[in-house]
XYZ file of C-alpha atoms in Angstrom:
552
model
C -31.035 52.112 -50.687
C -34.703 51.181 -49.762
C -35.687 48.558 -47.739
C -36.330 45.702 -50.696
C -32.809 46.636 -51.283
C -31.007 46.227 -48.037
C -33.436 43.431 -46.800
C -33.476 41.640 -50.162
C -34.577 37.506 -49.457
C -36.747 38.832 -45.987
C -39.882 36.319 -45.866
C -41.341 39.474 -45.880
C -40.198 41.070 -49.471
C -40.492 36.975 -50.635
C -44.364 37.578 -49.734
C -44.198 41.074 -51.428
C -42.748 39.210 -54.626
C -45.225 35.792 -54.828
C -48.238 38.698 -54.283
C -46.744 40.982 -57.280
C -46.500 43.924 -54.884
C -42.894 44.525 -56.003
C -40.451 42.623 -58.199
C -36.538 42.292 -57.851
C -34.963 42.974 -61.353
C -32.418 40.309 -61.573
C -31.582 40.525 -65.266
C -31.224 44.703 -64.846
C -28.563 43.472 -62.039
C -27.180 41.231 -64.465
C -26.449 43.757 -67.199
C -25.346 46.867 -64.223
C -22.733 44.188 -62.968
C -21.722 43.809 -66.478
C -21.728 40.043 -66.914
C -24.380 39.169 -69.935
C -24.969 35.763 -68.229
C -24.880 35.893 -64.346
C -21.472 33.914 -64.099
C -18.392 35.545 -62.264
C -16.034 37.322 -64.774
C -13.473 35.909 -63.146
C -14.047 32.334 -63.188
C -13.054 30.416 -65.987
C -14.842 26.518 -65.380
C -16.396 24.522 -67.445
C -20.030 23.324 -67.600
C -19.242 19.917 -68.212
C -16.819 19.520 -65.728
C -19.359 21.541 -62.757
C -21.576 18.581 -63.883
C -18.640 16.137 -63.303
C -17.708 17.732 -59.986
C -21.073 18.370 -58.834
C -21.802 14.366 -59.202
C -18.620 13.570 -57.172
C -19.655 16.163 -54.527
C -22.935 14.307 -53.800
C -21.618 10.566 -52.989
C -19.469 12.969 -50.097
C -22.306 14.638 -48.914
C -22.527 15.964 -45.647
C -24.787 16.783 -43.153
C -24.357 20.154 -43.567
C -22.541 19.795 -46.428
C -24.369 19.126 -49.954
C -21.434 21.082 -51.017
C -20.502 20.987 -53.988
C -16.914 21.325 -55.509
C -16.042 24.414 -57.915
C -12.703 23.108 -58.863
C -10.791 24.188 -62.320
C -12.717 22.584 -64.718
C -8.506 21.485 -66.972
C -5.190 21.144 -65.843
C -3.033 23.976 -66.354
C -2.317 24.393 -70.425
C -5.063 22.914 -71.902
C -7.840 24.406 -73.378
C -11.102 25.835 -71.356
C -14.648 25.911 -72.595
C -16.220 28.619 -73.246
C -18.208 30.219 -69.835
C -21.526 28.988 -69.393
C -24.136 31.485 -69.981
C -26.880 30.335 -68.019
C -25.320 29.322 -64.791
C -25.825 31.249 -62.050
C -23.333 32.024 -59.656
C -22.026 35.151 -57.386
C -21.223 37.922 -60.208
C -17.339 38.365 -58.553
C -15.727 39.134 -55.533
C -17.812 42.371 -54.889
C -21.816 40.510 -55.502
C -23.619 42.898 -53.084
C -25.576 39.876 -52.160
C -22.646 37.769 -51.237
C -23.334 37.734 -47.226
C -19.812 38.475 -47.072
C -20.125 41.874 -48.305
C -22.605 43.044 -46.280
C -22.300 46.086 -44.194
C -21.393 46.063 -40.070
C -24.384 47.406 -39.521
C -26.412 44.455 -41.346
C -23.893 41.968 -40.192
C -25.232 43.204 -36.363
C -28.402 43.145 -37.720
C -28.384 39.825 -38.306
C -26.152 38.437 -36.027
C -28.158 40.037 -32.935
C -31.190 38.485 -34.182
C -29.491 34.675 -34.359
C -28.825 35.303 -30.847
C -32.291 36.090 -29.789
C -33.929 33.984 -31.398
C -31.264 31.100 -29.946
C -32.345 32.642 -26.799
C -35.863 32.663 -26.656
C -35.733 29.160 -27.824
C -33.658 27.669 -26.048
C -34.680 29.451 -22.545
C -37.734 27.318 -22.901
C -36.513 24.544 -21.747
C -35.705 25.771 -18.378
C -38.190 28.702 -17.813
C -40.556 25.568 -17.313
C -38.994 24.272 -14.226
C -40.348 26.859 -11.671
C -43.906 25.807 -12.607
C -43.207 22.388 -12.071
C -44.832 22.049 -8.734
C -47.920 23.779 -9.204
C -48.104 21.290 -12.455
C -47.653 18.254 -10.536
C -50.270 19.075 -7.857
C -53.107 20.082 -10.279
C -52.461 17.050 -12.666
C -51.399 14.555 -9.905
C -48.782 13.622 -10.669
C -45.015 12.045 -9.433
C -41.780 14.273 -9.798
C -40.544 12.338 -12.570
C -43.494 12.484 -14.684
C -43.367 16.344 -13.890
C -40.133 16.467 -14.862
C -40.833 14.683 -18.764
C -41.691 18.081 -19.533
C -37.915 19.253 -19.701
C -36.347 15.962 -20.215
C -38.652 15.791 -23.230
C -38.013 19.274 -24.649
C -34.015 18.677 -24.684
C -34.836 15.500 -26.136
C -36.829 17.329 -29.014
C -33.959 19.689 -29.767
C -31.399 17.015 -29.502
C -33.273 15.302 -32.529
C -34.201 18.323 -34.541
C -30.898 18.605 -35.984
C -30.941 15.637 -37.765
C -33.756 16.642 -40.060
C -33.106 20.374 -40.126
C -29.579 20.300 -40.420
C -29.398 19.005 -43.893
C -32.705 20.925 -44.799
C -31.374 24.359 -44.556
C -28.261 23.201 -46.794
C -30.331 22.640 -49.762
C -30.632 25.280 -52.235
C -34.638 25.261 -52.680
C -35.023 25.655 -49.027
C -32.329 27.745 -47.330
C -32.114 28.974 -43.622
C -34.240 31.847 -43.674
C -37.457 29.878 -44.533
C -36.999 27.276 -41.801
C -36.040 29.802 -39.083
C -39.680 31.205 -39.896
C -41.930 28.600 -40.480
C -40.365 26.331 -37.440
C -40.508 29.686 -34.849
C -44.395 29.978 -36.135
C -45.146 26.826 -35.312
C -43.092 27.080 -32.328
C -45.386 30.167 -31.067
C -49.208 28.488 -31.888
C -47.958 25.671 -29.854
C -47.279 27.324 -26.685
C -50.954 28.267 -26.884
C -51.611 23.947 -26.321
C -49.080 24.406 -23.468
C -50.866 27.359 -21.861
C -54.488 26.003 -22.203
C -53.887 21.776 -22.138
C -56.046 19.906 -19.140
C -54.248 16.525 -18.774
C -50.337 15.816 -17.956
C -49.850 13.653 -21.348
C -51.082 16.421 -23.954
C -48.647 19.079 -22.264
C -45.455 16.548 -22.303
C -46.235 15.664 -26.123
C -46.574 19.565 -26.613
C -43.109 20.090 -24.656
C -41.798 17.658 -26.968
C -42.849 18.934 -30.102
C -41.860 22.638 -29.377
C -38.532 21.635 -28.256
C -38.312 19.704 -31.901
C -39.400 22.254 -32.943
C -37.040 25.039 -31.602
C -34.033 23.033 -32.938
C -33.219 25.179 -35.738
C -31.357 27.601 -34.000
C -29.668 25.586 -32.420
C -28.989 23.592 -35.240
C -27.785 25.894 -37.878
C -27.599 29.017 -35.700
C -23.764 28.616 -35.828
C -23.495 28.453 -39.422
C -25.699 31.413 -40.089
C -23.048 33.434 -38.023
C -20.453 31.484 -40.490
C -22.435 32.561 -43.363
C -22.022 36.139 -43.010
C -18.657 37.066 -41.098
C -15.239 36.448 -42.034
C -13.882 32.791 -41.803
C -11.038 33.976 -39.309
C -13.325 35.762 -37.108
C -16.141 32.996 -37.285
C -14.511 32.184 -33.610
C -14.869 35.024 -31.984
C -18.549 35.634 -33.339
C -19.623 31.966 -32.338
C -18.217 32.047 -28.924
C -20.322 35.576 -28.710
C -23.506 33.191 -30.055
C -22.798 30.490 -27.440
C -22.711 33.336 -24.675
C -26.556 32.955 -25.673
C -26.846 29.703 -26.117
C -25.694 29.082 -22.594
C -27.136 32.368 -20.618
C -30.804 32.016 -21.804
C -31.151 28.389 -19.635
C -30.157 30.077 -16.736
C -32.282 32.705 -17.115
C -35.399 30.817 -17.650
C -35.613 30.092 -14.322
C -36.348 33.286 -13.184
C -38.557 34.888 -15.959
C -40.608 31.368 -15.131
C -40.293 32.317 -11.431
C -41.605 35.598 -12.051
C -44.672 34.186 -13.852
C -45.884 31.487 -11.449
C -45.335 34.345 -8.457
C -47.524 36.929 -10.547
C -49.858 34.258 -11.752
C -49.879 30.563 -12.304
C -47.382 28.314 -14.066
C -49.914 28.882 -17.467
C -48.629 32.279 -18.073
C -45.083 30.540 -18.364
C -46.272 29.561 -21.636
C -47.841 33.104 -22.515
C -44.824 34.262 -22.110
C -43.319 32.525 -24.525
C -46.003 33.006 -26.846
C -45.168 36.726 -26.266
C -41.506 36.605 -26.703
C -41.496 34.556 -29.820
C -43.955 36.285 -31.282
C -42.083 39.134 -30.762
C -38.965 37.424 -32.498
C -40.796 36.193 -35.517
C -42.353 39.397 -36.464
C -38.663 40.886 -35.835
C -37.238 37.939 -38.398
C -40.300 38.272 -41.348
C -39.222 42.009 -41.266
C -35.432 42.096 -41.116
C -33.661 38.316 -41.251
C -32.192 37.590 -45.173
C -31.247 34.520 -46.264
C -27.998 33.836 -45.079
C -27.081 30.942 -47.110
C -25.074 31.828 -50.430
C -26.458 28.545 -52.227
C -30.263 29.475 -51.724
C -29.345 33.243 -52.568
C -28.086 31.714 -55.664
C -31.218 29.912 -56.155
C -33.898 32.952 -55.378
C -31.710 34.668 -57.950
C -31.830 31.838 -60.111
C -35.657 31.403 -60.205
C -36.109 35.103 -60.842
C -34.013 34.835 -63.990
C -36.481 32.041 -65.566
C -39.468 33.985 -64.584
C -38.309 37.391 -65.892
C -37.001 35.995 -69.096
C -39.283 32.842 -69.720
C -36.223 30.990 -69.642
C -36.304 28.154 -67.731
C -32.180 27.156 -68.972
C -31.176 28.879 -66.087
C -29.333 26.454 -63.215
C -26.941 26.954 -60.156
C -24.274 24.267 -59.306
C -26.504 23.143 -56.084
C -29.768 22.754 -57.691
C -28.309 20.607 -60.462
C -26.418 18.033 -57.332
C -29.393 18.367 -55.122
C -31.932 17.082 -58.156
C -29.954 13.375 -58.050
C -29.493 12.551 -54.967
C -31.809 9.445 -53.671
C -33.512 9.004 -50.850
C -31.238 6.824 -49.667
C -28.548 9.363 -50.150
C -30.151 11.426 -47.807
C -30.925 8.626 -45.399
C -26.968 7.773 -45.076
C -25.885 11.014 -44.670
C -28.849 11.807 -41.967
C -29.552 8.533 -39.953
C -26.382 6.629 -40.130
C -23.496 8.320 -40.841
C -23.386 9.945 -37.165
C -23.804 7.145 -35.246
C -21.325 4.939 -37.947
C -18.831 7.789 -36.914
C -19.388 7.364 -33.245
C -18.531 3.909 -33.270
C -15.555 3.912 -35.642
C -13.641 6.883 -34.308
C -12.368 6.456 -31.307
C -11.679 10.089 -30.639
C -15.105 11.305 -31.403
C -16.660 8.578 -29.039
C -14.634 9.550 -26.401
C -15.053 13.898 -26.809
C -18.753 13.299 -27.329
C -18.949 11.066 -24.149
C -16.842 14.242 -22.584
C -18.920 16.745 -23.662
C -22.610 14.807 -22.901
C -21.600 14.044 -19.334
C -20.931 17.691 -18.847
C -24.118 18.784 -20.797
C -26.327 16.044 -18.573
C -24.711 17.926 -15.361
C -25.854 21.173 -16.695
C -29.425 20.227 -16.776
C -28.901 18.040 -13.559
C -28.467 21.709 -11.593
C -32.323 22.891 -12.257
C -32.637 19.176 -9.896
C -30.028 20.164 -7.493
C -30.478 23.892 -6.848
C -34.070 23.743 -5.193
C -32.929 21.134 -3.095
C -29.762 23.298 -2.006
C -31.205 26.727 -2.488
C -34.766 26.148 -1.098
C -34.009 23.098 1.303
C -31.111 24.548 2.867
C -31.504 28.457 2.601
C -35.299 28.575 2.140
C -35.441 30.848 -0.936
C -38.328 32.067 -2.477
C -38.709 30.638 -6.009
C -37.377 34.090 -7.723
C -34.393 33.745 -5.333
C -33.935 30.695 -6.104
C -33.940 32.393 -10.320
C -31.804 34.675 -8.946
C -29.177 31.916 -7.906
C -28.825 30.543 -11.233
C -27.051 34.035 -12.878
C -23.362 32.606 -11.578
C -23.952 31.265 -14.847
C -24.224 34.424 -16.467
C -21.240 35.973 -14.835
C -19.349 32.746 -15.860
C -19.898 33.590 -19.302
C -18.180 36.459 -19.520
C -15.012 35.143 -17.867
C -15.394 32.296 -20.150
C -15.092 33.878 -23.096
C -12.383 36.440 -22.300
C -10.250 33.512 -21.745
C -11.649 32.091 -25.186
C -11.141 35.206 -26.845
C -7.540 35.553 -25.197
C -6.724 32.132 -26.302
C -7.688 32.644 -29.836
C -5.404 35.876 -29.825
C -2.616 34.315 -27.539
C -1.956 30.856 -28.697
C -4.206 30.136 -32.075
C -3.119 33.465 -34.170
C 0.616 33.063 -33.176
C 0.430 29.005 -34.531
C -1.164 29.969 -37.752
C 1.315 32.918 -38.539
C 4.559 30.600 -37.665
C 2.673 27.576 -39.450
C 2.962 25.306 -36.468
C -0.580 24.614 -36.126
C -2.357 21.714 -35.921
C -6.288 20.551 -35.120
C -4.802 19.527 -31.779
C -3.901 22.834 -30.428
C -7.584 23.478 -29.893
C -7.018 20.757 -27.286
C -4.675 23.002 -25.429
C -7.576 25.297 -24.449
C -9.365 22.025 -22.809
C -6.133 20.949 -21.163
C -6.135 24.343 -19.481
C -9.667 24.368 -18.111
C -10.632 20.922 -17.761
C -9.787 21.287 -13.570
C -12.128 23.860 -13.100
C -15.457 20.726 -13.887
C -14.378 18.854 -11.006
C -13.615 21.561 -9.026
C -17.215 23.019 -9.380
C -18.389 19.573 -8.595
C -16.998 19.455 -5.291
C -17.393 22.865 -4.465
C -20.922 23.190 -5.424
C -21.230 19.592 -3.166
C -19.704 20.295 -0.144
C -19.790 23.828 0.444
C -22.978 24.343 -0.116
C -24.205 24.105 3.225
C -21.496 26.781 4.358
C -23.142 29.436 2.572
C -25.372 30.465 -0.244
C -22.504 32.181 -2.096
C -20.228 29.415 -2.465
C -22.977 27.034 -4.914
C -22.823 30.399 -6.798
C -18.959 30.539 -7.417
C -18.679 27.060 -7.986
C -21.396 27.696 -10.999
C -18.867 30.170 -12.547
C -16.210 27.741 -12.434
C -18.325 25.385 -14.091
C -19.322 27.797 -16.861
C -15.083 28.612 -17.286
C -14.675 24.676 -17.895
C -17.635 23.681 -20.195
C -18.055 26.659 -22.152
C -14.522 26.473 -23.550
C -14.322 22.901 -23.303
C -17.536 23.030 -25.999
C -15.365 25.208 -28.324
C -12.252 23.681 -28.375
C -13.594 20.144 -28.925
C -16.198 21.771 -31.373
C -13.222 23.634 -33.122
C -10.894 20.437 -32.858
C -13.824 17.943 -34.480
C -14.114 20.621 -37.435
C -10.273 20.857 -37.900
C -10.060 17.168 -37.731
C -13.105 15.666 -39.852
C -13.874 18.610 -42.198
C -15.741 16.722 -44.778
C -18.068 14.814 -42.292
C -18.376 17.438 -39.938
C -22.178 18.088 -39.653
C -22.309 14.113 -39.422
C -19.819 14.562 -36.119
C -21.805 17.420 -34.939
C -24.902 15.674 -35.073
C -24.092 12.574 -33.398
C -22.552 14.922 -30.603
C -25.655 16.833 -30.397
C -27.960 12.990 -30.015
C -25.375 12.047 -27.143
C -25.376 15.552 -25.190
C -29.313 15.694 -26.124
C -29.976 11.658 -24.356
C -27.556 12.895 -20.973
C -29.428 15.720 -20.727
C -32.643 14.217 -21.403
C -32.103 11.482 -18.809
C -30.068 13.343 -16.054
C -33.078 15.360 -14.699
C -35.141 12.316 -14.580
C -32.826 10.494 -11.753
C -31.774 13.640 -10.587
C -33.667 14.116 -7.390
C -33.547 10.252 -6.474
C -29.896 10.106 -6.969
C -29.061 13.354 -4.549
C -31.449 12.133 -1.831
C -30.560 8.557 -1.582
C -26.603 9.631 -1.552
C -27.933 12.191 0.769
C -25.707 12.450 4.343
C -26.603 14.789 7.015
C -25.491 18.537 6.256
C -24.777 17.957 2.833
C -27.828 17.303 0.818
C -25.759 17.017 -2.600
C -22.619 16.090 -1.375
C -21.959 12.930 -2.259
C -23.991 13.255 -5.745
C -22.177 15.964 -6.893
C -19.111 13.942 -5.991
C -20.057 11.060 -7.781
C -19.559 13.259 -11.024
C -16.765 14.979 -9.964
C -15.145 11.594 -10.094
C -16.107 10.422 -13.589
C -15.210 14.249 -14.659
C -11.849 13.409 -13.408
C -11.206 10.748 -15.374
C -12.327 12.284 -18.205
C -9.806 15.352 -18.178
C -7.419 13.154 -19.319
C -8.828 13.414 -22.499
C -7.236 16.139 -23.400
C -3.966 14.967 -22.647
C -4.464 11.787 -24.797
C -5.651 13.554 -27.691
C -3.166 16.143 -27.843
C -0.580 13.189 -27.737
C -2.441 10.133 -29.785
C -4.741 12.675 -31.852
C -2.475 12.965 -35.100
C -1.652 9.198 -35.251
C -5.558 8.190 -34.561
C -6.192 10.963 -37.249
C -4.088 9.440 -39.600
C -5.467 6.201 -39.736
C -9.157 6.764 -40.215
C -10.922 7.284 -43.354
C -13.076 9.874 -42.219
C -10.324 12.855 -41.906
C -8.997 14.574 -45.006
């Protein structure tokens, strides 16, 4: 197969089609999969009732879900209508382009480059923080203000979701095209960043590439879902969170390494350099990933090649009535109507944005501890942040082993529930407060200790974010983007406004010998409390479940 074969839906072979360079015979494909319309052999629905079902799917839209229900169009005896001719779906189980039936080696393909372009992304929010005295002295300016420009960033990303989210589930648009057109603009603006003269343009830049960086974080996950097996999705997301939580830490010291060599400008070269790097990667060798707008590219090359403009998926029909206000509910206020209705998803996302603001409130901590204390240099003090790295990987072998151990055996005996995601939590949530304390008072013992304490921090939040993540799914299925996205505004405002009292907080708790002590402490406390989560959940969870209208 040549590459407009095996890298079909590419932005690039998309260009190579608008220009006329080449052209994708969709009604050959038709007649060699031997269907005369483009409908799977072996379904047997009705149009009128895909109309009927496709209306009922959009008053229970979803934030990621505009998904639309392809149930049996009779009851069992009656009658069906004939097939539909010019409807447009998958052309049976085997469709080539079905992401499902990819090869391994495109499935890598793929998967590899979600996961760098998660990480070149999302590093950018910390591989700022090493330049961020150099930036306060030549714009002169306070530590807060200085520190804007990451509070700002995780702001952006913490809203992107809410607009891209729902984009890349419609049909017309797909992930593929917002992956590329969001990195681009991503790129040209860390040429502002590199080159801006005055404190206020480079915080509204900051902002703006953090907003717009949010895709992969957004719909990174689901791109993995798109293309591997629903019961390995797991295993392949915790591999993409590995990512997702190793390239902050690692900012640090590729920033480090920049303002050493240069200044804290070529922090923002860099970036330009790496996703540049990504995007050209992505126009060449990313396909759509998203079955609905494959549908719809396939769809809109049948009406061109045959004049016939008849031609219609399932999705494209929905999308074309839904309102504006449609979309407002299911964007702006379904999340936040969630929050404050279920009392189990206010209380996981306060769990899970508490340990997200600590995350970010380490890049305050460690150059106090690290610097103050042990008088690294700033690529030591980069250096210090990869017990994050090695907390990873213990983190997800107990993931993995859990999955294997406790998950697999429930499903096969048919005694699981959403809640056993919870035991996961209930088995790691000591190691927060642990961290806490160890990272507090032992870190003016020696320089290792802060280090270990980061990899028990890694083993508690890093599994705690995929049980809750897994339990939320299991337990709200059909308004699951709308519970993911008011998780990601809570975790996104803790992290945004940790940093920001970060350094005040440490040094007026501040006692002799231990610099972070009694900060640290302070959230080791409220992370006590919160274990108990867990335990509550796993206990109340089925009877709250049962008596809100938002599980089914």
């Amino acid at each position: 197969m040549g590459y407009t074969d095996t890298f079909k839906n590419t932005f690039f072979v998309d260009m190579l089609e608008q220009f006329g360079v080449v052209e994708i015979d969709a009604v050959g494909e038709a007649a060699r999969s031997g269907h005369s319309g483009t409908r799977s052999s072996s379904s047997s629905r009705s149009s009128s009732s895909n109309t009927g079902e496709s209306r009922r799917s959009v008053l229970d839209l979803d934030l990621e879900g505009l998904k639309v229900s392809q149930k049996c169009g009779s009851s069992e005896g009656s009658v069906l209508a004939p097939a539909d001719p010019f409807l447009v779906e998958l052309r049976g189980a085997e469709d080539a382009e079905n992401p499902l039936n990819w090869s391994n080696c495109k499935t890598a393909v793929v998967i590899a480059q979600v996961m760098l372009l998660t990480c070149v992304t999302y590093m950018g929010s910390s591989i700022y923080t090493p330049g961020q005295e150099e930036i306060q002295q030549e714009f002169g300016v306070g530590h807060v203000t200085g520190t804007l420009n990451l509070s700002l960033y995780v702001l952006g990303y913490g809203i992107g979701p809410l607009i891209f989210s729902p984009l890349s589930e419609f049909a017309i648009f797909g992930r593929q095209q917002l992956y590329i057109v969001t990195l681009f603009l991503y790129a040209m603006l860390q040429i502002g960043c590199a080159t801006v003269r005055n404190i206020a343009g480079l915080v509204i830049l900051r902002f703006l590439t953090g907003f717009l960086c949010s895709p992969s974080l957004a719909t990174g996950g689901a791109s993995v879902g798109d293309i591997v097996r629903p019961e390995v999705v797991p295993i392949f997301i915790g591999l993409w969170s590995i990512g997702a939580v190793a390239a902050p830490c690692v900012g640090p010291l590729i920033g480090a390494s920049m303002v050493v060599a240069k200044d804290w400008r070529w922090i923002f070269w860099l970036l330009l350099w790496a996703s540049a790097a990504t995007l050209v990667l992505l126009v060449f060798f990313f396909p759509e990933t998203s079955v609905d707008n494959i549908l719809y590219r396939r769809c809109q090359r049948l009406r061109k090649q045959t004049g016939d403009n008849r031609y219609y998926t399932v999705k494209e029909r929905a999308e074309a009535k839904l309102t504006a206000k449609d979309i407002a509910v299911i964007t702006l206020y379904r999340p936040f109507e969630i929050i404050m209705k279920e009392p189990i998803v206010l209380a996981l996302d306060v769990y899970i944005a508490l340990c997200y603001g600590t995350f970010y409130l380490f890049f305050e901590a460690f150059p106090i501890v690290f610097i103050g204390v042990y008088n690294f240099s700033l690529i030591e003090l980069g250096l210090a942040y990869m017990g994050f790295c090695v907390g990873c990987c213990f983190a997800y072998a107990i993931c993995l082993t859990f999955l294997a151990k406790v998950v697999a055996k429930k499903f096969a005996n048919n005694t699981f529930t959403p809640e056993t995601f919870l035991l996961l939590a209930m088995g790691v949530c000591w190691c927060l407060p642990l961290s806490l304390f160890l990272f507090g008072w032992a870190a003016s013992v020696h320089w290792t200790l802060p280090m270990l304490a980061e990899i028990f921090f890694v083993i508690c939040v890093f599994n705690l974010f995929q049980a809750t993540f897994s339990y939320l799914a299991m337990a709200y299925p059909k308004y699951m983007a709308s519970v993911f996205a008011g998780n990601g505004i809570c975790r996104a405002g803790f992290a945004c406004a940790f940093p920001l009292f970060g350094q005040a907080m440490y040094n007026n708790l501040a006692i002799k010998g231990y610099p972070v002590g009694w900060g640290s402490s302070l959230l080791g406390f409220f992370t006590i409390g919160l274990a108990v989560l867990p335990f509550l959940l796993y206990k109340y969870g089925p009877y709250l479940r049962s008596k809100s209208k938002f599980t089914g």
